[in-house]
Short mmCIF file of C-alpha atoms in Angstrom, two decimals:
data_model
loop_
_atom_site.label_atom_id
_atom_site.label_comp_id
_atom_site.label_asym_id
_atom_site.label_seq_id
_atom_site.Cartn_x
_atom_site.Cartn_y
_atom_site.Cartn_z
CA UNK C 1 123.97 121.21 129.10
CA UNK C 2 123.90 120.21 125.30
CA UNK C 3 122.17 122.27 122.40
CA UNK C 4 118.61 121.16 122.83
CA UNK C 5 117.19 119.78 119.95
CA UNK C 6 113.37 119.40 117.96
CA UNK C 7 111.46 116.44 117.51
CA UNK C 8 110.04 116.46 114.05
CA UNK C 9 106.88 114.88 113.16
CA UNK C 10 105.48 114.43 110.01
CA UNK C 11 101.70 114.07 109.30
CA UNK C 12 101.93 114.26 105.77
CA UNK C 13 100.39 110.85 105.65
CA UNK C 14 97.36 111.91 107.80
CA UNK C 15 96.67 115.56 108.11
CA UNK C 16 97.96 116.06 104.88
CA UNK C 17 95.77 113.86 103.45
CA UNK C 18 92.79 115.57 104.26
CA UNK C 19 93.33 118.25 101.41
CA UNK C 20 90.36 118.07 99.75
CA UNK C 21 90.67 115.86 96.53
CA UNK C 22 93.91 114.22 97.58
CA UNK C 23 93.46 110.26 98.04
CA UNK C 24 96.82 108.64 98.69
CA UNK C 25 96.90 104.80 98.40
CA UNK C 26 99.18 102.57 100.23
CA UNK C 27 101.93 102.80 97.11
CA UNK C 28 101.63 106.65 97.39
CA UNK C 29 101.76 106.50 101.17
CA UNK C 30 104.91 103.90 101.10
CA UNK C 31 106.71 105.87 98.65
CA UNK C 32 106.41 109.11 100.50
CA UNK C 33 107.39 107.64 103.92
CA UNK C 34 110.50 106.23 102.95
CA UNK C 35 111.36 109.80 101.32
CA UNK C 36 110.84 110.92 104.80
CA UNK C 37 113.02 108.65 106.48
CA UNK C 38 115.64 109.70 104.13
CA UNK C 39 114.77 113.40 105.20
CA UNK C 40 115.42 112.22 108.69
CA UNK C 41 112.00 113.30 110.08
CA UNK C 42 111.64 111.70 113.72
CA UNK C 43 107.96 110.28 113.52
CA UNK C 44 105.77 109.71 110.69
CA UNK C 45 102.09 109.55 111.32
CA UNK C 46 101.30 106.99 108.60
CA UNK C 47 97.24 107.45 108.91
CA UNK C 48 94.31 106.87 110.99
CA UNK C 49 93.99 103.10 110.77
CA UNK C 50 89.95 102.98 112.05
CA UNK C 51 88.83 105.63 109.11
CA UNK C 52 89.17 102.83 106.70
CA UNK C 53 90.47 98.93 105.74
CA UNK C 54 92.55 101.22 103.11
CA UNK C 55 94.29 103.20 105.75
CA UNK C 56 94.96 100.35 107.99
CA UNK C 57 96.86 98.07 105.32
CA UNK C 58 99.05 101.06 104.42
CA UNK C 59 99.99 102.10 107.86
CA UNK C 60 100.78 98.36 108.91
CA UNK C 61 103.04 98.54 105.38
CA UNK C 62 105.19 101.33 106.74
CA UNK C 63 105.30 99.85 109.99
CA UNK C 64 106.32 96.34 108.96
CA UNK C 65 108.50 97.70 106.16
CA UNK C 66 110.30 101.05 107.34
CA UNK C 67 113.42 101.03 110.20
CA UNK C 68 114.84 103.93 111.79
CA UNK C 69 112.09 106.34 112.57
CA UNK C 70 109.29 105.94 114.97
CA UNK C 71 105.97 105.73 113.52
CA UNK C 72 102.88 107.13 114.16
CA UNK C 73 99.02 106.01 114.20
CA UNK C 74 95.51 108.18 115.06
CA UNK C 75 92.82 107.18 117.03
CA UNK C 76 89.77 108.40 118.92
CA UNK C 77 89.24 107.67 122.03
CA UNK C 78 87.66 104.92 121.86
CA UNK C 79 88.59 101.07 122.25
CA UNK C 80 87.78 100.26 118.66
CA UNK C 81 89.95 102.56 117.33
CA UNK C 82 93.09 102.11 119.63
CA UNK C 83 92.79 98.56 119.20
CA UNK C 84 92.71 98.90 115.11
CA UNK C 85 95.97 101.41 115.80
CA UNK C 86 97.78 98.46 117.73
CA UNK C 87 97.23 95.87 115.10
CA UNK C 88 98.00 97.92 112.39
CA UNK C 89 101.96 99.34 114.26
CA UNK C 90 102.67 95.30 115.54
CA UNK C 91 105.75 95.12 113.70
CA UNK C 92 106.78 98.82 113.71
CA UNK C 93 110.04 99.10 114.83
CA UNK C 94 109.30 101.65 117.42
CA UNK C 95 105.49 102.73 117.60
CA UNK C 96 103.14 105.66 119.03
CA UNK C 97 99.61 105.69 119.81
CA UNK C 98 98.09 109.49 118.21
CA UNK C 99 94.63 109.40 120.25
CA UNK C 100 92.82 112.50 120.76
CA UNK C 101 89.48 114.13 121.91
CA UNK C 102 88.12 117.41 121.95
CA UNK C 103 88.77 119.63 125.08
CA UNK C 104 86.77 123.41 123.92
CA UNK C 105 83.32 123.90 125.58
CA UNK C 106 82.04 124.50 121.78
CA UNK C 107 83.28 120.82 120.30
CA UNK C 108 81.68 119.34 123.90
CA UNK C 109 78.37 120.93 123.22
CA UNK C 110 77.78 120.68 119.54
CA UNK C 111 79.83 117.42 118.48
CA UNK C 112 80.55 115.27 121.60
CA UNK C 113 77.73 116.52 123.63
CA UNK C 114 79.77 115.55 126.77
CA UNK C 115 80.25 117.51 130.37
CA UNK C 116 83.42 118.48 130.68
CA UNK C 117 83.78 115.94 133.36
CA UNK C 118 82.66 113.14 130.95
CA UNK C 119 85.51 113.95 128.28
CA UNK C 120 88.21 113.87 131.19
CA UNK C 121 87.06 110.31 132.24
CA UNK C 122 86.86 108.95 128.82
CA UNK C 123 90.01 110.46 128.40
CA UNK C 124 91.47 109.22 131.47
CA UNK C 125 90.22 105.58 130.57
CA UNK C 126 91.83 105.41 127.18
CA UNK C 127 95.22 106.18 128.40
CA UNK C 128 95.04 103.32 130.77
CA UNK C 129 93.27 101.37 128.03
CA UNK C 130 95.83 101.84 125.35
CA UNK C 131 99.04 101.97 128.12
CA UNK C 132 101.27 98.89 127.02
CA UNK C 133 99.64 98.28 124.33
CA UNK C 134 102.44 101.06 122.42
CA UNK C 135 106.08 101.92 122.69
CA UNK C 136 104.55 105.40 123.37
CA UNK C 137 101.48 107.48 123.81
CA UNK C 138 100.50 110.86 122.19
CA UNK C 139 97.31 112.71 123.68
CA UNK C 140 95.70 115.24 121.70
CA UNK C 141 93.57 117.93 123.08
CA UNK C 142 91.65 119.02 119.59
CA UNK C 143 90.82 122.69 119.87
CA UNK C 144 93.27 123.37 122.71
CA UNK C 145 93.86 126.91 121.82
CA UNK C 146 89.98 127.69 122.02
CA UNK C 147 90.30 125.72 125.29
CA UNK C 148 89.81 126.91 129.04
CA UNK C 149 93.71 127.08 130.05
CA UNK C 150 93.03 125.94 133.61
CA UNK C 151 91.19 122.96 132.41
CA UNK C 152 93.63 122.24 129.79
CA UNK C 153 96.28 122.02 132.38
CA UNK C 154 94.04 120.04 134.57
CA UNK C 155 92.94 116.95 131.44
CA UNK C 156 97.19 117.20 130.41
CA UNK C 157 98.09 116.35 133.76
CA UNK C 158 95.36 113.41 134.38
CA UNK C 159 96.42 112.22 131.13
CA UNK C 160 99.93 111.85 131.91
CA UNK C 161 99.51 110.15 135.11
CA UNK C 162 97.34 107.76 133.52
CA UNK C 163 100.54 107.16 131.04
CA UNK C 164 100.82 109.99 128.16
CA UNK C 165 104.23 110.47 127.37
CA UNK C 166 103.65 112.89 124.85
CA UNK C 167 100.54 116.26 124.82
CA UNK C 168 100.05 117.81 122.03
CA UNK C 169 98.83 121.13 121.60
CA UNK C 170 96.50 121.97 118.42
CA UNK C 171 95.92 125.31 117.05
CA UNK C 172 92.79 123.11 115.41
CA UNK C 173 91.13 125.96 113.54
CA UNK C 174 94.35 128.15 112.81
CA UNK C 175 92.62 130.63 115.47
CA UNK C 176 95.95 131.48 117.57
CA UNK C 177 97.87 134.31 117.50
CA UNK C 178 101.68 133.56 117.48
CA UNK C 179 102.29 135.74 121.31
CA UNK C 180 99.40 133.86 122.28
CA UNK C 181 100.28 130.18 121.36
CA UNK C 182 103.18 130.82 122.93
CA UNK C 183 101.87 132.00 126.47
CA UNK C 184 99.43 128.81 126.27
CA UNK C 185 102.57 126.63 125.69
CA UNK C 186 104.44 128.24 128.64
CA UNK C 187 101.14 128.15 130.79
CA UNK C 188 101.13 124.51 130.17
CA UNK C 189 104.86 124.21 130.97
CA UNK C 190 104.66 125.74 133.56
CA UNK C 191 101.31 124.89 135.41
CA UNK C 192 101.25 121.18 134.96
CA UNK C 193 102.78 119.67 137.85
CA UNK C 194 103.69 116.61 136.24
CA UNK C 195 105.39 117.79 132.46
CA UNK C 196 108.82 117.10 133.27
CA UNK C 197 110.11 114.24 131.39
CA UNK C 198 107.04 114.89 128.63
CA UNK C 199 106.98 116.18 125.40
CA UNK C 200 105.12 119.14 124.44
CA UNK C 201 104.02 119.41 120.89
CA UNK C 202 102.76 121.70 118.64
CA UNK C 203 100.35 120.87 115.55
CA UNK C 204 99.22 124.13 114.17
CA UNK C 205 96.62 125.00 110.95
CA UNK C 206 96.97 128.01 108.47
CA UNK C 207 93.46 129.26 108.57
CA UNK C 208 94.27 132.70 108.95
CA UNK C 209 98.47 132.08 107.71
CA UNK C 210 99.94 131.74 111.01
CA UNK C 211 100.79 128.06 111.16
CA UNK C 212 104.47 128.26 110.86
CA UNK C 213 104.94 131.27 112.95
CA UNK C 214 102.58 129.79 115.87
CA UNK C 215 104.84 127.13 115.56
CA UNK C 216 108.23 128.73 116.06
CA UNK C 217 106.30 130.66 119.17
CA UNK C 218 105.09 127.80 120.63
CA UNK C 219 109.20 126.27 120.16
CA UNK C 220 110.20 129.28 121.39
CA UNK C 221 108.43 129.25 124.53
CA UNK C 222 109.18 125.39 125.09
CA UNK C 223 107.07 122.89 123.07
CA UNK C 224 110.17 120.22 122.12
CA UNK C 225 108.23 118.81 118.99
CA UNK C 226 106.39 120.35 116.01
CA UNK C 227 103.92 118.69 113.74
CA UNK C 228 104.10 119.41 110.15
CA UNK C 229 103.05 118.59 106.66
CA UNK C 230 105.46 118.44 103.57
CA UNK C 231 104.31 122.00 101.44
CA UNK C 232 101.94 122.85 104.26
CA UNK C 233 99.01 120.69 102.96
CA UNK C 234 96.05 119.61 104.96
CA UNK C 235 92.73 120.13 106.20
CA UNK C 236 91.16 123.37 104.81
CA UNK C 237 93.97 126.02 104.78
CA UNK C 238 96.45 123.42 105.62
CA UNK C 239 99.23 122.70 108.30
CA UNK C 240 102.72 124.25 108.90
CA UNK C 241 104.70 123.58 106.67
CA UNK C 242 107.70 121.57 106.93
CA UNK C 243 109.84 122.79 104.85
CA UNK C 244 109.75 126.67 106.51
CA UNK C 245 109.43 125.79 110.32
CA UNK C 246 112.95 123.69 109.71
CA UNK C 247 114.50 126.56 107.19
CA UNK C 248 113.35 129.29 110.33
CA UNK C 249 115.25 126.89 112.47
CA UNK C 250 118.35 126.65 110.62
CA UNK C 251 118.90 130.16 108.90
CA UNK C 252 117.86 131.66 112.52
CA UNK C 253 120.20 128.85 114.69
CA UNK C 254 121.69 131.91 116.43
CA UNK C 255 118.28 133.21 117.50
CA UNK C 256 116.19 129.78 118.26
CA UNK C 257 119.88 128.28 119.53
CA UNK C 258 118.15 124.68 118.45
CA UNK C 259 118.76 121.56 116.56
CA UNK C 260 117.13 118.98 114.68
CA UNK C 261 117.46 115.75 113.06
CA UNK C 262 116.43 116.72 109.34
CA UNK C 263 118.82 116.63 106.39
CA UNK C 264 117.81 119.45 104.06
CA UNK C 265 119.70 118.91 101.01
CA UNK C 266 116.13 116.49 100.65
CA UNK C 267 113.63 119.12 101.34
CA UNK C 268 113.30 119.98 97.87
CA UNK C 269 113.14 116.03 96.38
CA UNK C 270 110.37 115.80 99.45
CA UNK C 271 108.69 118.56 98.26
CA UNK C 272 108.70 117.64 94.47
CA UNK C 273 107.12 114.03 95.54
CA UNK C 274 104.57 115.38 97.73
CA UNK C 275 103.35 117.90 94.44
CA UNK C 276 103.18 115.06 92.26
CA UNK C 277 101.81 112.58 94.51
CA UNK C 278 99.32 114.93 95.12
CA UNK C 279 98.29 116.51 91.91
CA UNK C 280 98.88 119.97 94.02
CA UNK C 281 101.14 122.33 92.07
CA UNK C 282 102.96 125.06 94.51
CA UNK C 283 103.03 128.41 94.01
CA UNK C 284 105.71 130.42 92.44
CA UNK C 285 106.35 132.53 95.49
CA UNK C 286 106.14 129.57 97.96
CA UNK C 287 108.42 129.94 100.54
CA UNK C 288 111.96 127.48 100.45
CA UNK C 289 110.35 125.83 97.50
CA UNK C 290 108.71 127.63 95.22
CA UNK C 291 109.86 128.47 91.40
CA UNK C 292 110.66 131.66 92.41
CA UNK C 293 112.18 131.26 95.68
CA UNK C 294 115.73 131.92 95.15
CA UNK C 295 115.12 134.44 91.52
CA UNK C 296 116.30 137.74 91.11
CA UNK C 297 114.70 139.35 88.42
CA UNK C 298 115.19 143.32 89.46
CA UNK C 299 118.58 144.77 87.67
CA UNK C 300 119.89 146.14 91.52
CA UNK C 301 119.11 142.82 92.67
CA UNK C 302 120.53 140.89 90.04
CA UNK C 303 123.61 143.01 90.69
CA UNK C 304 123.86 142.38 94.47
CA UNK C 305 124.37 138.42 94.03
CA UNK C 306 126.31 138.72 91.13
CA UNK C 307 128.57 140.24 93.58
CA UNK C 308 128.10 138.67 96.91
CA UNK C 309 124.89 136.10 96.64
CA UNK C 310 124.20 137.16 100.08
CA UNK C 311 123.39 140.62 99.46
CA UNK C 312 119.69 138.69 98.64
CA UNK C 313 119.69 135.64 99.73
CA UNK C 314 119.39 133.87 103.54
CA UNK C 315 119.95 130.54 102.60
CA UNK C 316 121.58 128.68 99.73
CA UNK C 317 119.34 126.86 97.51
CA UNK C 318 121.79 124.12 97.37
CA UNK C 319 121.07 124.08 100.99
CA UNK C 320 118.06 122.05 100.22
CA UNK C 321 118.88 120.53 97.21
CA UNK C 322 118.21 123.15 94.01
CA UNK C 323 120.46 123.36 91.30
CA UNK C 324 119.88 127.33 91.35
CA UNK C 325 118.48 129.16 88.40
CA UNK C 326 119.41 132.68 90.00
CA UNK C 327 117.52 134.88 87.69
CA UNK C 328 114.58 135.38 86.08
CA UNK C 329 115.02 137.53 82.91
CA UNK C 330 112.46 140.20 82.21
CA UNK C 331 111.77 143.89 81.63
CA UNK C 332 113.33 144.99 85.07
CA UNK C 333 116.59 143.26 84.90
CA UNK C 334 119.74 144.88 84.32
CA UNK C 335 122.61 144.39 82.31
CA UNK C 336 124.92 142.43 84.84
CA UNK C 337 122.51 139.90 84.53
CA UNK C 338 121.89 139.71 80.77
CA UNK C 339 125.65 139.49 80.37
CA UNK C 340 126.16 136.83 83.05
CA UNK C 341 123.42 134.99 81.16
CA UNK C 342 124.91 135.26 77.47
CA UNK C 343 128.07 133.75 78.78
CA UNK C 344 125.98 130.70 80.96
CA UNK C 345 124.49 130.39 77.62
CA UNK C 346 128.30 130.01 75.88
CA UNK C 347 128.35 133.60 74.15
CA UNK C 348 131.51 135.65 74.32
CA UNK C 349 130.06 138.90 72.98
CA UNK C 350 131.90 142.20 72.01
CA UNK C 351 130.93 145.69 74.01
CA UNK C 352 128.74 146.97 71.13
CA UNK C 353 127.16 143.40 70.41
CA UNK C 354 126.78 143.32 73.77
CA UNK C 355 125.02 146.86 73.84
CA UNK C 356 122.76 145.78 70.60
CA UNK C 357 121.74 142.72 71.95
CA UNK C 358 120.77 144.39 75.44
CA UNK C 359 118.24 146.71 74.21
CA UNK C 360 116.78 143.75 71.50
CA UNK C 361 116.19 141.77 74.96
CA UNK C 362 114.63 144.87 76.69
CA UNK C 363 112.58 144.89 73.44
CA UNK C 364 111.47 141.93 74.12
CA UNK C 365 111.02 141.86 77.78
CA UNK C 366 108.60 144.94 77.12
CA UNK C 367 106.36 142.37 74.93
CA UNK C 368 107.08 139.01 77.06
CA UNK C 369 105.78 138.04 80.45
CA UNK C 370 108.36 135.18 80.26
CA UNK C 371 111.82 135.07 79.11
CA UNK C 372 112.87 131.68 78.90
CA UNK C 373 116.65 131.02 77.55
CA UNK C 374 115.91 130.38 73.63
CA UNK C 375 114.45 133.86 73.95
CA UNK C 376 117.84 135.20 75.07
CA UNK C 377 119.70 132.86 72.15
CA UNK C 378 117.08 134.54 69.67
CA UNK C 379 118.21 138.23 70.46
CA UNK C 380 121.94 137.22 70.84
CA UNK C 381 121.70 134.85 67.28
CA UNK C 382 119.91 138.09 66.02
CA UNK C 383 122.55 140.44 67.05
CA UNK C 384 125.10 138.52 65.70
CA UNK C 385 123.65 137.88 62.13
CA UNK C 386 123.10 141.71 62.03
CA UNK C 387 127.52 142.82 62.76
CA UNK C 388 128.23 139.79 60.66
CA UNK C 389 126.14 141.35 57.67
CA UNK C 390 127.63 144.85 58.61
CA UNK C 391 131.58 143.85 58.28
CA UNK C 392 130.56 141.54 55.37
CA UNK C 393 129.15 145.06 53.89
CA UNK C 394 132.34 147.06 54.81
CA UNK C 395 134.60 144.40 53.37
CA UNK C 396 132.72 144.95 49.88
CA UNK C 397 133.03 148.77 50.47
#
């Protein structure tokens, strides 16, 4: 039996679009997903093709244009919309039907005002509706994991006999715990009677910052594909992000024993895109690929990867594509560092200019929140100017 491996699916395009004030149009979209195909993500969901004439013309350009990756389209469950979705993936390459409904007893009573025995036979019909019409079929159950389990498993496996070959598992408000998710994925794995040969996904939100790890539970405990978004963007909090769920997977290989199909010498390029087709800048202490993600600015840590990078660091950044910048010069950092700096910065310094120009930088540091590398010329230039005035004095003497 072979390493098993993850299905990755990308809903940059879709969920990630619903960040407020982000508006991608079908050059954005197009320019993204081919950035993703040279990531190597599985599926793409390109959009929701009945929200909008917009969205339909730039999911039918990805799937007329792109080859190599299966891609993706959302619908309701209704006729209208699965119909739209099947015009709109004609030419794709290879193509998948994303229809969902809501399965909680609080989205039947307040927004579909439906039985629960209504939403399983529209369900029901829209498989058979849409089967054929797509190379495959994804069903959503919106607000699984503030679903009934029992009836879960009960609308999964009526779904699949009426042709799903894919149930997804949302975590639509971010309101799982990670133990949790993962009991409700093994509950489903375990208590639908007709999963085998299906694929169990995950697709989880970051209301309350659990997306990534409910995602590596519910992986854990047997879903076979997770749903991301490049930087984690999305609907309110926003989704798990890509970038960390595949890092988990690949610094941790000996604990998750997985695979996957993603090359991440592109995560970073991915990531850059996504911020500037976006408008959304990340934060310094993102994690994978933030600014400060792989900086050392303590003197004892500066010391440790001078020495041995692995002292403080899991991964490489050149692991997904950085040119590292290892440390970040400021009040706490040590000497090691300074001097590794000064000769980066071509400076081959004597002991004492070395010493002078140390505690003009610590100077500085004390005043600066920033020390950027003209700073560190400045106090080196400085200490120079100062021993070359000195000798120039003794040689008079």
């Amino acid at each position: 039996m072979g390493v098993k491996r993850v299905i990755v699916f990308d809903t940059t395009l879709r969920d990630g679009e619903q960040t407020p004030g982000v508006n991608f149009n079908i050059n954005d979209k197009f320019e993204i997903a081919k950035q993703l195909v040279s990531l190597g993500v599985d599926v793409i969901e390109a959009g929701f093709p009945a929200a909008s004439n917009g969205d339909f013309e730039s999911v039918k350009n990805i799937a007329d244009k792109l080859k190599g990756v299966t891609v993706a389209a959302m619908a309701r469950s209704v006729k209208e919309d699965i119909d739209r979705a099947s015009s709109a993936l004609k030419n794709a390459e290879r193509s998948r039907l994303h229809v969902f409904i809501a399965t909680s007893d609080i989205h039947l009573k307040y927004k579909l005002k439906m039985s629960r025995e209504e939403m399983l036979k529209r369900a029901v019909e829209m498989m058979k509706y849409a089967k054929g019409k797509f190379d495959e079929i994804q069903f959503s159950a919106e607000d699984a994991s503030r679903t009934d389990w029992d009836f879960l498993v009960k609308v999964f496996s009526e779904v699949i006999d009426a042709g799903a070959n894919v149930i997804n598992v949302p975590d639509t408000v971010g309101y799982a715990m990670p133990r949790e998710f993962g009991e409700l994925i093994k509950y489903i794995r375990n208590n639908v009677p007709n999963i085998d040969g299906v694929m169990i996904s995950a697709h989880c939100h970051n209301d309350l910052g659990m997306a990534v790890a409910n995602s590596l539970s519910a992986i854990e405990n047997g879903a076979t594909q997770v749903e991301v978004t490049v930087n984690g963007i999305g609907e309110r909090a926003g989704n798990a992000a890509m970038e960390e769920v595949v890092m988990a997977l690949n610094t941790r290989k000996d604990y998750f024993g997985l695979v996957h199909g993603i090359n991440t010498k592109e995560i970073y390029n991915t990531s850059k895109l996504v911020s500037e087709l976006t408008g959304i800048k990340l934060q310094p202490n993102k994690a994978i690929v933030g600014a400060n993600a792989f900086r050392h600015q303590a003197g004892i840590h500066q010391h440790g990867v001078i020495n041995n990078r692995a002292t403080y660091e899991i991964m490489k950044p050149e692991d997904i594509g950085i040119i590292p910048d290892t440390f970040a010069l400021g009040k706490l950092s040590g000497r090691n560092a300074f001097e590794l700096k000064v000769r980066q910065l071509g400076y081959n310094l004597s002991p004492g200019e070395l010493n002078d120009a140390f505690r003009r930088f610590k100077d500085l540091a004390d005043r600066k929140k920033v020390i950027i590398d003209e700073d560190i010329r400045f106090v080196v230039e400085e200490t120079l100017e100062e021993f070359r005035s000195f000798k120039e004095g003794e040689a008079w003497a």
